[in-house]
Tab-separated table of C-alpha atoms in Angstrom:
chain	number	residue	atom	x	y	z
A	1	MET	CA	-45.561	-19.731	7.336
A	2	LYS	CA	-47.746	-17.716	9.464
A	3	LYS	CA	-48.644	-18.701	12.561
A	4	LYS	CA	-52.955	-19.343	13.350
A	5	ILE	CA	-53.905	-18.742	16.654
A	6	PHE	CA	-57.334	-20.358	17.947
A	7	LEU	CA	-58.761	-18.855	20.842
A	8	PRO	CA	-62.238	-20.362	21.785
A	9	ILE	CA	-65.193	-18.504	22.667
A	10	LEU	CA	-66.470	-18.569	26.491
A	11	SER	CA	-68.121	-15.521	26.965
A	12	GLY	CA	-68.588	-11.642	25.897
A	13	ALA	CA	-66.373	-10.707	28.327
A	14	ILE	CA	-63.695	-13.119	27.914
A	15	LEU	CA	-62.920	-12.385	24.413
A	16	LEU	CA	-63.154	-8.369	25.417
A	17	LEU	CA	-60.567	-9.009	27.907
A	18	THR	CA	-58.323	-10.942	25.007
A	19	GLY	CA	-58.746	-8.448	22.828
A	20	CYS	CA	-57.396	-6.023	24.921
A	21	VAL	CA	-53.960	-8.190	25.106
A	22	ASP	CA	-51.254	-6.786	22.201
A	23	ASP	CA	-48.857	-9.719	21.977
A	24	THR	CA	-46.900	-8.505	18.882
A	25	SER	CA	-44.685	-11.194	18.817
A	26	MET	CA	-47.532	-13.931	18.478
A	27	PHE	CA	-48.228	-12.122	14.733
A	28	SER	CA	-45.275	-10.817	13.234
A	29	GLU	CA	-44.535	-11.771	9.937
A	30	PRO	CA	-41.564	-14.425	8.964
A	31	GLU	CA	-38.548	-11.965	7.277
A	32	SER	CA	-39.055	-12.398	3.404
A	33	ILE	CA	-36.961	-15.481	1.414
A	34	ARG	CA	-34.445	-14.064	-1.364
A	35	SER	CA	-34.495	-15.044	-4.759
A	36	TYR	CA	-32.184	-17.390	-5.410
A	37	GLU	CA	-30.469	-15.224	-7.894
A	38	THR	CA	-29.144	-13.212	-5.277
A	39	ASP	CA	-28.605	-15.748	-3.337
A	40	SER	CA	-26.202	-17.962	-5.228
A	41	GLN	CA	-23.900	-14.705	-5.921
A	42	ILE	CA	-24.045	-14.774	-2.461
A	43	MET	CA	-23.089	-18.553	-2.068
A	44	ALA	CA	-20.491	-18.151	-4.528
A	45	GLN	CA	-18.024	-16.128	-2.848
A	46	PHE	CA	-17.000	-19.041	-0.612
A	47	VAL	CA	-16.701	-21.425	-2.797
A	48	GLU	CA	-13.205	-22.779	-3.282
A	49	ILE	CA	-11.485	-25.943	-5.261
A	50	ASP	CA	-10.454	-28.323	-2.808
A	51	MET	CA	-6.718	-29.125	-3.817
A	52	VAL	CA	-6.856	-32.878	-2.666
A	53	SER	CA	-10.357	-34.314	-3.739
A	54	GLY	CA	-9.850	-31.409	-7.218
A	55	ALA	CA	-13.651	-30.962	-5.873
A	56	TYR	CA	-15.437	-27.416	-5.187
A	57	VAL	CA	-16.088	-27.200	-1.608
A	58	LEU	CA	-18.357	-24.086	-0.030
A	59	ASN	CA	-15.830	-22.860	2.793
A	60	PRO	CA	-17.989	-20.684	5.286
A	61	ASP	CA	-15.156	-19.061	6.709
A	62	LYS	CA	-13.986	-17.459	3.995
A	63	LYS	CA	-13.226	-13.828	4.505
A	64	VAL	CA	-14.360	-12.422	0.975
A	65	THR	CA	-13.697	-8.627	1.503
A	66	ALA	CA	-10.699	-7.103	3.861
A	67	THR	CA	-13.202	-5.580	6.225
A	68	ASP	CA	-14.399	-9.607	7.155
A	69	HIS	CA	-11.306	-9.535	9.087
A	70	ILE	CA	-12.608	-7.440	11.401
A	71	PHE	CA	-16.126	-7.147	11.339
A	72	ASN	CA	-16.959	-10.339	8.951
A	73	LEU	CA	-20.329	-9.018	7.543
A	74	SER	CA	-20.440	-11.703	4.860
A	75	ARG	CA	-20.150	-14.690	6.706
A	76	GLU	CA	-23.689	-12.572	7.888
A	77	GLU	CA	-25.421	-12.697	5.119
A	78	LEU	CA	-24.282	-16.213	4.129
A	79	MET	CA	-25.900	-16.801	7.468
A	80	LYS	CA	-29.159	-15.075	5.982
A	81	VAL	CA	-29.275	-17.647	2.957
A	82	SER	CA	-32.691	-19.451	2.763
A	83	GLN	CA	-32.263	-23.654	3.170
A	84	ILE	CA	-33.954	-23.604	0.070
A	85	ASN	CA	-31.833	-21.541	-1.794
A	86	ARG	CA	-28.815	-23.650	-0.051
A	87	ASP	CA	-29.566	-26.910	-0.934
A	88	ARG	CA	-30.257	-26.016	-4.583
A	89	PHE	CA	-26.623	-24.808	-5.280
A	90	LEU	CA	-25.381	-27.766	-2.896
A	91	ASN	CA	-26.901	-29.819	-5.086
A	92	GLU	CA	-25.653	-27.788	-8.459
A	93	MET	CA	-22.160	-28.258	-6.972
A	94	GLU	CA	-22.251	-31.485	-6.558
A	95	ALA	CA	-23.458	-32.584	-9.366
A	96	VAL	CA	-20.350	-30.658	-11.368
A	97	ASN	CA	-18.322	-32.286	-8.200
A	98	SER	CA	-19.282	-35.937	-9.600
A	99	GLN	CA	-18.539	-35.426	-13.272
A	100	LEU	CA	-14.766	-34.462	-11.713
A	101	SER	CA	-14.920	-37.873	-9.993
A	102	VAL	CA	-15.547	-39.405	-13.135
A	103	MET	CA	-13.336	-38.023	-15.291
A	104	ARG	CA	-10.519	-37.711	-12.592
A	105	ARG	CA	-10.879	-41.698	-12.179
A	106	SER	CA	-10.946	-42.624	-15.790
A	107	GLY	CA	-7.424	-40.820	-16.540
A	108	LEU	CA	-8.008	-39.664	-19.879
A	109	THR	CA	-8.491	-35.922	-19.025
A	110	SER	CA	-5.422	-33.877	-20.446
A	111	ALA	CA	-5.907	-30.844	-18.071
A	112	PHE	CA	-8.814	-29.671	-15.921
A	113	ILE	CA	-9.818	-26.096	-15.747
A	114	TYR	CA	-11.549	-24.602	-12.415
A	115	SER	CA	-12.736	-21.198	-11.789
A	116	THR	CA	-14.616	-19.854	-9.037
A	117	LEU	CA	-16.038	-15.953	-8.795
A	118	PHE	CA	-13.040	-13.989	-8.757
A	119	THR	CA	-10.419	-16.467	-9.788
A	120	ASN	CA	-9.563	-19.540	-12.399
A	121	MET	CA	-6.588	-22.553	-12.585
A	122	VAL	CA	-5.894	-25.403	-14.324
A	123	ILE	CA	-5.182	-29.017	-12.928
A	124	ASP	CA	-3.076	-31.401	-14.860
A	125	GLY	CA	-4.557	-34.681	-15.518
A	126	ASP	CA	-1.775	-36.846	-17.085
A	127	ASP	CA	2.106	-35.405	-15.686
A	128	SER	CA	3.352	-38.728	-18.287
A	129	ASP	CA	2.429	-37.153	-21.594
A	130	SER	CA	4.141	-33.876	-22.991
A	131	PHE	CA	-0.025	-31.998	-22.983
A	132	ARG	CA	1.058	-29.046	-21.250
A	133	MET	CA	-1.775	-25.697	-20.454
A	134	SER	CA	-1.572	-22.945	-18.253
A	135	LYS	CA	-3.757	-20.042	-17.695
A	136	LEU	CA	-2.970	-16.378	-19.005
A	137	PRO	CA	-3.505	-12.959	-16.595
A	138	GLN	CA	-6.100	-12.074	-18.603
A	139	GLU	CA	-8.159	-12.463	-22.200
A	140	SER	CA	-6.115	-12.810	-25.101
A	141	PHE	CA	-6.732	-12.087	-28.765
A	142	THR	CA	-3.150	-10.872	-29.678
A	143	ARG	CA	-2.492	-13.514	-32.577
A	144	GLY	CA	-5.654	-14.296	-35.259
A	145	THR	CA	-8.668	-16.355	-34.507
A	146	ALA	CA	-7.833	-19.779	-35.568
A	147	ALA	CA	-11.397	-21.535	-34.810
A	148	SER	CA	-14.667	-21.221	-32.764
A	149	LEU	CA	-16.430	-23.709	-31.318
A	150	GLN	CA	-19.894	-22.843	-29.314
A	151	LEU	CA	-20.508	-25.557	-26.542
A	152	GLU	CA	-23.973	-26.261	-26.393
A	153	TYR	CA	-26.080	-28.355	-23.569
A	154	GLY	CA	-26.482	-32.101	-24.662
A	155	LYS	CA	-25.299	-31.623	-28.206
A	156	ILE	CA	-21.497	-32.608	-29.514
A	157	ASN	CA	-20.671	-29.197	-32.012
A	158	SER	CA	-16.919	-29.439	-33.747
A	159	VAL	CA	-15.076	-27.508	-35.650
A	160	ASP	CA	-11.695	-28.431	-37.801
A	161	PHE	CA	-8.985	-25.795	-38.601
A	162	HIS	CA	-5.133	-25.051	-39.106
A	163	SER	CA	-2.691	-24.711	-36.062
A	164	GLY	CA	0.553	-25.772	-35.269
A	165	ALA	CA	1.422	-27.402	-31.930
A	166	ASP	CA	1.491	-23.883	-29.376
A	167	MET	CA	-2.051	-22.380	-29.248
A	168	VAL	CA	-4.130	-19.969	-27.066
A	169	MET	CA	-7.545	-20.927	-25.779
A	170	ASN	CA	-10.115	-18.326	-24.553
A	171	ILE	CA	-13.139	-19.197	-22.606
A	172	ASN	CA	-16.510	-16.964	-22.451
A	173	ALA	CA	-18.783	-18.948	-20.279
A	174	HIS	CA	-21.678	-16.712	-20.002
A	175	SER	CA	-23.693	-19.420	-18.156
A	176	ARG	CA	-27.387	-18.327	-16.135
A	177	SER	CA	-26.678	-21.308	-14.103
A	178	SER	CA	-24.926	-21.715	-10.722
A	179	PHE	CA	-22.611	-24.274	-11.801
A	180	TYR	CA	-21.032	-25.480	-15.282
A	181	PHE	CA	-19.269	-28.097	-16.571
A	182	ALA	CA	-18.555	-28.924	-20.432
A	183	GLN	CA	-16.018	-31.120	-22.069
A	184	VAL	CA	-13.850	-30.477	-25.091
A	185	THR	CA	-11.565	-32.133	-27.188
A	186	LEU	CA	-8.937	-31.685	-29.636
A	187	GLY	CA	-7.549	-33.587	-32.145
A	188	ASP	CA	-6.329	-34.497	-35.968
A	189	ARG	CA	-7.756	-36.433	-38.756
A	190	VAL	CA	-5.889	-39.722	-36.876
A	191	ASP	CA	-7.543	-39.023	-33.488
A	192	ALA	CA	-9.974	-36.306	-32.914
A	193	ASP	CA	-10.049	-36.989	-29.822
A	194	ALA	CA	-6.665	-37.070	-28.593
A	195	GLU	CA	-6.743	-34.420	-25.746
A	196	VAL	CA	-9.728	-34.272	-23.219
A	197	ILE	CA	-9.910	-31.261	-21.499
A	198	ILE	CA	-12.601	-30.401	-19.107
A	199	ILE	CA	-13.777	-26.968	-18.140
A	200	SER	CA	-15.773	-26.413	-15.152
A	201	GLY	CA	-17.060	-23.551	-12.927
A	202	VAL	CA	-19.349	-21.373	-11.179
A	203	LYS	CA	-20.834	-18.492	-12.472
A	204	SER	CA	-18.939	-16.016	-12.374
A	205	LEU	CA	-18.353	-12.095	-12.729
A	206	PHE	CA	-15.179	-12.501	-15.228
A	207	PRO	CA	-16.662	-14.881	-17.535
A	208	ASP	CA	-13.756	-14.836	-20.018
A	209	ARG	CA	-10.576	-16.543	-19.207
A	210	SER	CA	-7.740	-17.589	-21.327
A	211	TYR	CA	-5.235	-20.475	-21.376
A	212	ARG	CA	-2.117	-21.480	-23.366
A	213	PHE	CA	-1.758	-25.200	-23.930
A	214	THR	CA	0.920	-26.987	-26.040
A	215	VAL	CA	-0.063	-30.009	-27.709
A	216	PRO	CA	2.137	-33.350	-28.782
A	217	ALA	CA	4.262	-32.853	-31.751
A	218	VAL	CA	2.895	-35.771	-33.166
A	219	LEU	CA	-0.477	-34.513	-33.685
A	220	ASP	CA	-0.696	-33.044	-37.423
A	221	SER	CA	-1.966	-28.933	-38.690
A	222	HIS	CA	-4.877	-30.140	-39.304
A	223	LYS	CA	-6.950	-30.777	-36.357
A	224	LYS	CA	-10.465	-31.116	-34.918
A	225	ILE	CA	-12.079	-29.511	-31.725
A	226	SER	CA	-14.636	-30.701	-30.539
A	227	GLY	CA	-17.223	-30.250	-27.908
A	228	ILE	CA	-20.284	-30.686	-25.148
A	229	THR	CA	-21.871	-28.936	-22.135
A	230	LEU	CA	-22.512	-31.588	-20.021
A	231	LEU	CA	-24.289	-29.511	-17.120
A	232	GLY	CA	-25.177	-26.100	-16.636
A	233	ASN	CA	-28.051	-23.403	-18.584
A	234	GLY	CA	-25.732	-21.493	-20.360
A	235	ASN	CA	-23.781	-21.785	-23.788
A	236	LEU	CA	-20.441	-21.688	-23.515
A	237	THR	CA	-17.597	-20.586	-26.348
A	238	VAL	CA	-14.284	-21.735	-26.337
A	239	SER	CA	-12.270	-20.002	-29.412
A	240	ILE	CA	-8.706	-20.923	-30.602
A	241	SER	CA	-5.654	-18.242	-30.967
A	242	GLN	CA	-2.263	-19.051	-33.010
């Protein structure tokens, strides 16, 4: 906010004297505030996954580039983030973390997919079942697509398809928000929600991810996948390859 200086008018002589004072610090313009889009991309570089709590955290000590070990210019940019943009970013992150906490406590999730700006990982939600999921090194479309599903905010979509027990899930997360959180369920005609997969992440430069997974043999070949975006502005696409 620009400072306003109020000076009492005592006499013409005093006005002349005060008019000669050149205190530029009193009239200096505040630094311009960057857009939220710019600040959020800077903060996203410092987002990590806490393996103990299973939550997203902002680590200001993270070395983003190799030169940060010497000059730490990335941290300097982080310190320039405005408080308004920082609070908005952290509030979005906390909303996702709250949902993750609920799903962890429920014990109903087969796998959690986490994505940061440059990396992604899978955490098994239940070690006792036969559902297994692991990330693939890159986007995988080596086999025919059995199903494609668009996840929308607040709306459940579903599609039926035929497949064996071994499949590949390709995720395209072109989110317009800083963070997103979605739920996908996979089953058959007897139990449509046999497996629950939680997909979450921060808006990334690399939105396409692939994962290999195996479902229990008790599920028949006629399968059904359903999904909904619960947090985030933007549609996610999930496709199944055999």
